[in-house]
Amino acid sequence: MNPKFLSQLGLAMRAGKLVTGDEGVFKAIRGGEAKLVIMAEDASANTRKKFQDKCQFYGVKLLEIGTKYELGRSIGKEMRVTIGVLDGGFAQMLQKSQDNPAEVEHIDQ
């Protein structure tokens, strides 16, 4: 998992720009507040389908990344399956850090 992405997710949480939990994220998607939805790769098939369909219908970008535990730990909570990003700037920053995972590559010796 990309540590830069996790760090930026924690920053967004401290700034109050995230919503977590199925109902909260669904409400943000329906209300047009969610700019990006992040879902754990180990989410159940049912949850995965619900969020893929909802995000596609409302035109919200969906990232499937990390585990429930990694996502939760990055925002200072227990496990989290879904996270909604409410700020466009944070959404762009998170997508960019996912596209460019590391500025410096690790060198194996």
CSV table of N, CA and C in Angstrom, one decimal:
chain,number,residue,atom,x,y,z
A,1,MET,N,0.9,-1.2,0.0
A,1,MET,CA,0.0,0.0,0.0
A,1,MET,C,0.9,1.2,0.0
A,2,ASN,N,0.5,2.2,-0.7
A,2,ASN,CA,1.2,3.5,-0.9
A,2,ASN,C,1.2,4.3,0.4
A,3,PRO,N,2.3,4.5,1.1
A,3,PRO,CA,2.3,5.3,2.3
A,3,PRO,C,1.9,6.7,2.1
A,4,LYS,N,2.3,7.3,1.0
A,4,LYS,CA,1.9,8.7,0.7
A,4,LYS,C,0.4,8.8,0.6
A,5,PHE,N,-0.2,7.9,0.0
A,5,PHE,CA,-1.7,7.9,-0.1
A,5,PHE,C,-2.3,7.8,1.2
A,6,LEU,N,-1.8,6.9,2.1
A,6,LEU,CA,-2.4,6.8,3.4
A,6,LEU,C,-2.2,8.0,4.3
A,7,SER,N,-1.0,8.7,4.1
A,7,SER,CA,-0.7,9.9,4.8
A,7,SER,C,-1.7,11.0,4.4
A,8,GLN,N,-1.9,11.1,3.1
A,8,GLN,CA,-2.8,12.2,2.6
A,8,GLN,C,-4.2,11.9,3.1
A,9,LEU,N,-4.6,10.6,3.2
A,9,LEU,CA,-6.0,10.3,3.6
A,9,LEU,C,-6.1,10.7,5.1
A,10,GLY,N,-5.1,10.5,5.9
A,10,GLY,CA,-5.1,10.9,7.3
A,10,GLY,C,-5.2,12.4,7.4
A,11,LEU,N,-4.5,13.1,6.5
A,11,LEU,CA,-4.6,14.6,6.5
A,11,LEU,C,-6.0,15.1,6.2
A,12,ALA,N,-6.6,14.4,5.2
A,12,ALA,CA,-8.0,14.8,4.8
A,12,ALA,C,-9.0,14.5,6.0
A,13,MET,N,-8.7,13.5,6.8
A,13,MET,CA,-9.6,13.2,7.9
A,13,MET,C,-9.4,14.3,9.0
A,14,ARG,N,-8.2,14.7,9.3
A,14,ARG,CA,-7.9,15.7,10.3
A,14,ARG,C,-8.6,17.0,9.8
A,15,ALA,N,-8.7,17.2,8.5
A,15,ALA,CA,-9.3,18.5,8.0
A,15,ALA,C,-10.8,18.4,8.0
A,16,GLY,N,-11.3,17.2,8.3
A,16,GLY,CA,-12.8,17.1,8.4
A,16,GLY,C,-13.4,17.0,7.0
A,17,LYS,N,-12.7,16.5,6.0
A,17,LYS,CA,-13.2,16.4,4.7
A,17,LYS,C,-13.5,14.9,4.2
A,18,LEU,N,-13.7,14.0,5.2
A,18,LEU,CA,-14.1,12.6,4.9
A,18,LEU,C,-15.3,12.2,5.6
A,19,VAL,N,-16.0,11.3,5.0
A,19,VAL,CA,-17.2,10.6,5.6
A,19,VAL,C,-16.9,9.1,5.5
A,20,THR,N,-17.3,8.4,6.6
A,20,THR,CA,-17.0,7.0,6.5
A,20,THR,C,-18.3,6.2,6.8
A,21,GLY,N,-18.3,4.9,6.5
A,21,GLY,CA,-19.5,4.1,6.8
A,21,GLY,C,-20.4,4.1,5.6
A,22,ASP,N,-21.0,2.9,5.3
A,22,ASP,CA,-21.9,2.8,4.2
A,22,ASP,C,-23.0,3.9,4.0
A,23,GLU,N,-23.7,4.1,5.1
A,23,GLU,CA,-24.8,5.0,5.0
A,23,GLU,C,-24.3,6.5,4.8
A,24,GLY,N,-23.3,6.9,5.5
A,24,GLY,CA,-22.7,8.2,5.4
A,24,GLY,C,-22.2,8.4,4.0
A,25,VAL,N,-21.5,7.4,3.4
A,25,VAL,CA,-21.0,7.6,2.1
A,25,VAL,C,-22.1,7.6,1.0
A,26,PHE,N,-23.1,6.7,1.2
A,26,PHE,CA,-24.2,6.7,0.3
A,26,PHE,C,-24.9,8.1,0.3
A,27,LYS,N,-25.1,8.7,1.4
A,27,LYS,CA,-25.8,10.0,1.6
A,27,LYS,C,-25.0,11.0,0.8
A,28,ALA,N,-23.6,11.0,1.0
A,28,ALA,CA,-22.8,12.0,0.4
A,28,ALA,C,-22.8,11.8,-1.2
A,29,ILE,N,-22.9,10.6,-1.6
A,29,ILE,CA,-22.9,10.3,-3.1
A,29,ILE,C,-24.2,10.9,-3.6
A,30,ARG,N,-25.3,10.5,-3.0
A,30,ARG,CA,-26.7,11.0,-3.5
A,30,ARG,C,-26.8,12.5,-3.4
A,31,GLY,N,-26.2,13.1,-2.4
A,31,GLY,CA,-26.3,14.6,-2.2
A,31,GLY,C,-25.3,15.3,-3.1
A,32,GLY,N,-24.5,14.7,-3.8
A,32,GLY,CA,-23.5,15.4,-4.7
A,32,GLY,C,-22.3,15.9,-3.9
A,33,GLU,N,-22.2,15.5,-2.6
A,33,GLU,CA,-21.1,16.0,-1.9
A,33,GLU,C,-19.8,15.2,-2.1
A,34,ALA,N,-19.9,13.9,-2.4
A,34,ALA,CA,-18.7,13.1,-2.5
A,34,ALA,C,-18.0,13.3,-3.9
A,35,LYS,N,-16.8,13.6,-3.8
A,35,LYS,CA,-16.0,13.9,-5.0
A,35,LYS,C,-15.2,12.6,-5.4
A,36,LEU,N,-15.0,11.7,-4.4
A,36,LEU,CA,-14.2,10.5,-4.6
A,36,LEU,C,-14.7,9.5,-3.6
A,37,VAL,N,-14.8,8.3,-3.9
A,37,VAL,CA,-15.1,7.2,-3.0
A,37,VAL,C,-13.9,6.2,-3.0
A,38,ILE,N,-13.5,5.9,-1.8
A,38,ILE,CA,-12.4,4.9,-1.6
A,38,ILE,C,-13.0,3.7,-1.0
A,39,MET,N,-12.8,2.5,-1.6
A,39,MET,CA,-13.3,1.3,-1.1
A,39,MET,C,-12.2,0.2,-0.9
A,40,ALA,N,-12.2,-0.5,0.2
A,40,ALA,CA,-11.2,-1.5,0.5
A,40,ALA,C,-11.3,-2.6,-0.6
A,41,GLU,N,-10.2,-3.1,-1.0
A,41,GLU,CA,-10.1,-4.2,-1.9
A,41,GLU,C,-10.7,-5.5,-1.4
A,42,ASP,N,-10.7,-5.6,0.0
A,42,ASP,CA,-11.3,-6.8,0.6
A,42,ASP,C,-12.7,-6.7,1.0
A,43,ALA,N,-13.4,-5.7,0.4
A,43,ALA,CA,-14.9,-5.5,0.7
A,43,ALA,C,-15.6,-6.7,0.1
A,44,SER,N,-16.8,-7.0,0.7
A,44,SER,CA,-17.6,-8.1,0.3
A,44,SER,C,-18.1,-7.8,-1.2
A,45,ALA,N,-18.5,-8.9,-1.9
A,45,ALA,CA,-19.0,-8.8,-3.2
A,45,ALA,C,-20.2,-7.9,-3.3
A,46,ASN,N,-21.1,-8.0,-2.3
A,46,ASN,CA,-22.3,-7.3,-2.2
A,46,ASN,C,-22.0,-5.8,-2.1
A,47,THR,N,-21.1,-5.4,-1.2
A,47,THR,CA,-20.7,-4.0,-0.9
A,47,THR,C,-20.1,-3.5,-2.2
A,48,ARG,N,-19.2,-4.3,-2.8
A,48,ARG,CA,-18.5,-3.8,-4.0
A,48,ARG,C,-19.5,-3.5,-5.1
A,49,LYS,N,-20.4,-4.3,-5.3
A,49,LYS,CA,-21.4,-4.1,-6.4
A,49,LYS,C,-22.3,-2.9,-6.1
A,50,LYS,N,-22.7,-2.7,-4.8
A,50,LYS,CA,-23.6,-1.6,-4.5
A,50,LYS,C,-22.8,-0.2,-4.7
A,51,PHE,N,-21.6,-0.2,-4.3
A,51,PHE,CA,-20.8,1.1,-4.5
A,51,PHE,C,-20.4,1.3,-5.9
A,52,GLN,N,-20.1,0.3,-6.6
A,52,GLN,CA,-19.7,0.4,-8.0
A,52,GLN,C,-20.9,1.0,-8.8
A,53,ASP,N,-22.1,0.4,-8.6
A,53,ASP,CA,-23.3,0.9,-9.3
A,53,ASP,C,-23.7,2.3,-8.9
A,54,LYS,N,-23.7,2.6,-7.6
A,54,LYS,CA,-24.0,3.9,-7.1
A,54,LYS,C,-23.1,5.0,-7.6
A,55,CYS,N,-21.8,4.7,-7.6
A,55,CYS,CA,-20.8,5.7,-8.1
A,55,CYS,C,-20.9,5.9,-9.6
A,56,GLN,N,-21.1,4.8,-10.3
A,56,GLN,CA,-21.3,4.9,-11.8
A,56,GLN,C,-22.6,5.8,-12.1
A,57,PHE,N,-23.6,5.5,-11.4
A,57,PHE,CA,-24.9,6.2,-11.7
A,57,PHE,C,-24.7,7.7,-11.4
A,58,TYR,N,-24.1,8.1,-10.3
A,58,TYR,CA,-23.9,9.5,-9.9
A,58,TYR,C,-22.7,10.1,-10.5
A,59,GLY,N,-21.8,9.4,-11.2
A,59,GLY,CA,-20.6,9.9,-11.8
A,59,GLY,C,-19.5,10.3,-10.8
A,60,VAL,N,-19.4,9.5,-9.8
A,60,VAL,CA,-18.4,9.7,-8.8
A,60,VAL,C,-17.2,8.7,-9.0
A,61,LYS,N,-16.0,9.2,-9.0
A,61,LYS,CA,-14.8,8.3,-9.2
A,61,LYS,C,-14.7,7.3,-8.0
A,62,LEU,N,-14.5,6.1,-8.2
A,62,LEU,CA,-14.3,5.0,-7.2
A,62,LEU,C,-12.9,4.4,-7.3
A,63,LEU,N,-12.2,4.5,-6.2
A,63,LEU,CA,-10.9,3.8,-6.1
A,63,LEU,C,-11.0,2.6,-5.2
A,64,GLU,N,-10.6,1.4,-5.6
A,64,GLU,CA,-10.5,0.2,-4.8
A,64,GLU,C,-9.0,0.0,-4.4
A,65,ILE,N,-8.7,0.3,-3.1
A,65,ILE,CA,-7.3,0.2,-2.7
A,65,ILE,C,-7.2,-0.2,-1.3
A,66,GLY,N,-6.2,-0.9,-1.0
A,66,GLY,CA,-5.9,-1.3,0.4
A,66,GLY,C,-6.9,-2.3,1.0
A,67,THR,N,-6.6,-2.6,2.3
A,67,THR,CA,-7.5,-3.4,3.1
A,67,THR,C,-8.3,-2.6,4.0
A,68,LYS,N,-9.4,-3.2,4.6
A,68,LYS,CA,-10.2,-2.5,5.6
A,68,LYS,C,-9.4,-1.9,6.7
A,69,TYR,N,-8.4,-2.7,7.1
A,69,TYR,CA,-7.5,-2.4,8.3
A,69,TYR,C,-6.6,-1.2,7.9
A,70,GLU,N,-6.0,-1.3,6.7
A,70,GLU,CA,-5.1,-0.2,6.3
A,70,GLU,C,-5.9,1.2,6.2
A,71,LEU,N,-7.1,1.1,5.6
A,71,LEU,CA,-7.8,2.3,5.5
A,71,LEU,C,-8.2,2.9,6.8
A,72,GLY,N,-8.7,2.0,7.7
A,72,GLY,CA,-9.1,2.5,9.0
A,72,GLY,C,-7.9,3.1,9.8
A,73,ARG,N,-6.8,2.4,9.8
A,73,ARG,CA,-5.6,2.8,10.5
A,73,ARG,C,-5.1,4.2,10.0
A,74,SER,N,-5.2,4.4,8.7
A,74,SER,CA,-4.7,5.7,8.1
A,74,SER,C,-5.5,6.9,8.6
A,75,ILE,N,-6.8,6.7,9.0
A,75,ILE,CA,-7.6,7.8,9.5
A,75,ILE,C,-7.8,7.7,11.0
A,76,GLY,N,-7.1,6.9,11.7
A,76,GLY,CA,-7.2,6.8,13.1
A,76,GLY,C,-8.4,6.1,13.6
A,77,LYS,N,-9.0,5.2,12.9
A,77,LYS,CA,-10.2,4.5,13.3
A,77,LYS,C,-9.9,3.0,13.2
A,78,GLU,N,-10.9,2.2,13.6
A,78,GLU,CA,-10.8,0.8,13.3
A,78,GLU,C,-11.0,0.6,11.8
A,79,MET,N,-11.2,-0.7,11.4
A,79,MET,CA,-11.4,-1.0,10.0
A,79,MET,C,-12.5,-0.2,9.4
A,80,ARG,N,-12.3,0.3,8.1
A,80,ARG,CA,-13.2,1.0,7.3
A,80,ARG,C,-13.3,0.4,6.0
A,81,VAL,N,-14.5,0.1,5.5
A,81,VAL,CA,-14.6,-0.5,4.1
A,81,VAL,C,-14.8,0.6,3.1
A,82,THR,N,-15.5,1.7,3.4
A,82,THR,CA,-15.7,2.8,2.5
A,82,THR,C,-15.4,4.1,3.1
A,83,ILE,N,-14.9,5.0,2.3
A,83,ILE,CA,-14.6,6.4,2.7
A,83,ILE,C,-15.0,7.3,1.6
A,84,GLY,N,-15.7,8.4,1.9
A,84,GLY,CA,-16.1,9.4,0.9
A,84,GLY,C,-15.2,10.6,1.1
A,85,VAL,N,-14.7,11.1,0.1
A,85,VAL,CA,-13.9,12.4,0.1
A,85,VAL,C,-14.8,13.5,-0.3
A,86,LEU,N,-15.0,14.5,0.6
A,86,LEU,CA,-15.9,15.6,0.3
A,86,LEU,C,-15.3,16.8,-0.3
A,87,ASP,N,-14.0,16.9,-0.4
A,87,ASP,CA,-13.3,18.1,-0.9
A,87,ASP,C,-12.6,17.7,-2.3
A,88,GLY,N,-12.9,18.6,-3.3
A,88,GLY,CA,-12.3,18.3,-4.6
A,88,GLY,C,-10.8,18.4,-4.6
A,89,GLY,N,-10.2,19.3,-3.8
A,89,GLY,CA,-8.7,19.3,-3.8
A,89,GLY,C,-8.1,18.1,-3.2
A,90,PHE,N,-8.7,17.6,-2.1
A,90,PHE,CA,-8.2,16.4,-1.5
A,90,PHE,C,-8.4,15.2,-2.4
A,91,ALA,N,-9.5,15.2,-3.1
A,91,ALA,CA,-9.8,14.1,-4.1
A,91,ALA,C,-8.8,14.0,-5.2
A,92,GLN,N,-8.4,15.2,-5.7
A,92,GLN,CA,-7.4,15.3,-6.8
A,92,GLN,C,-6.1,14.8,-6.2
A,93,MET,N,-5.7,15.3,-5.1
A,93,MET,CA,-4.4,14.9,-4.5
A,93,MET,C,-4.3,13.4,-4.2
A,94,LEU,N,-5.4,12.8,-3.7
A,94,LEU,CA,-5.4,11.4,-3.5
A,94,LEU,C,-5.3,10.6,-4.8
A,95,GLN,N,-6.0,11.0,-5.8
A,95,GLN,CA,-5.9,10.3,-7.1
A,95,GLN,C,-4.5,10.4,-7.7
A,96,LYS,N,-4.0,11.6,-7.6
A,96,LYS,CA,-2.6,11.8,-8.2
A,96,LYS,C,-1.6,11.0,-7.4
A,97,SER,N,-1.7,10.9,-6.1
A,97,SER,CA,-0.7,10.1,-5.4
A,97,SER,C,-0.9,8.6,-5.6
A,98,GLN,N,-2.1,8.2,-6.0
A,98,GLN,CA,-2.4,6.8,-6.4
A,98,GLN,C,-1.8,6.5,-7.8
A,99,ASP,N,-1.8,7.5,-8.7
A,99,ASP,CA,-1.3,7.4,-10.0
A,99,ASP,C,0.3,7.4,-10.0
A,100,ASN,N,0.8,8.2,-9.1
A,100,ASN,CA,2.3,8.3,-9.0
A,100,ASN,C,2.6,7.9,-7.5
A,101,PRO,N,2.7,6.6,-7.3
A,101,PRO,CA,2.9,6.1,-5.9
A,101,PRO,C,4.1,6.6,-5.1
A,102,ALA,N,5.2,6.8,-5.8
A,102,ALA,CA,6.4,7.2,-5.0
A,102,ALA,C,7.2,8.2,-5.9
A,103,GLU,N,7.7,9.2,-5.2
A,103,GLU,CA,8.5,10.2,-5.9
A,103,GLU,C,9.9,9.6,-6.1
A,104,VAL,N,10.3,8.8,-5.2
A,104,VAL,CA,11.6,8.2,-5.2
A,104,VAL,C,11.4,6.6,-5.1
A,105,GLU,N,12.0,5.9,-6.1
A,105,GLU,CA,11.9,4.5,-6.1
A,105,GLU,C,12.8,3.9,-5.1
A,106,HIS,N,12.3,2.8,-4.5
A,106,HIS,CA,13.2,2.0,-3.6
A,106,HIS,C,14.2,1.2,-4.4
A,107,ILE,N,15.4,1.2,-3.8
A,107,ILE,CA,16.5,0.5,-4.5
A,107,ILE,C,16.8,-0.8,-3.7
A,108,ASP,N,16.6,-1.9,-4.3
A,108,ASP,CA,16.9,-3.2,-3.7
A,108,ASP,C,18.4,-3.6,-3.9
A,109,GLN,N,19.0,-4.0,-2.8
A,109,GLN,CA,20.4,-4.4,-3.0
A,109,GLN,C,20.6,-5.9,-2.9
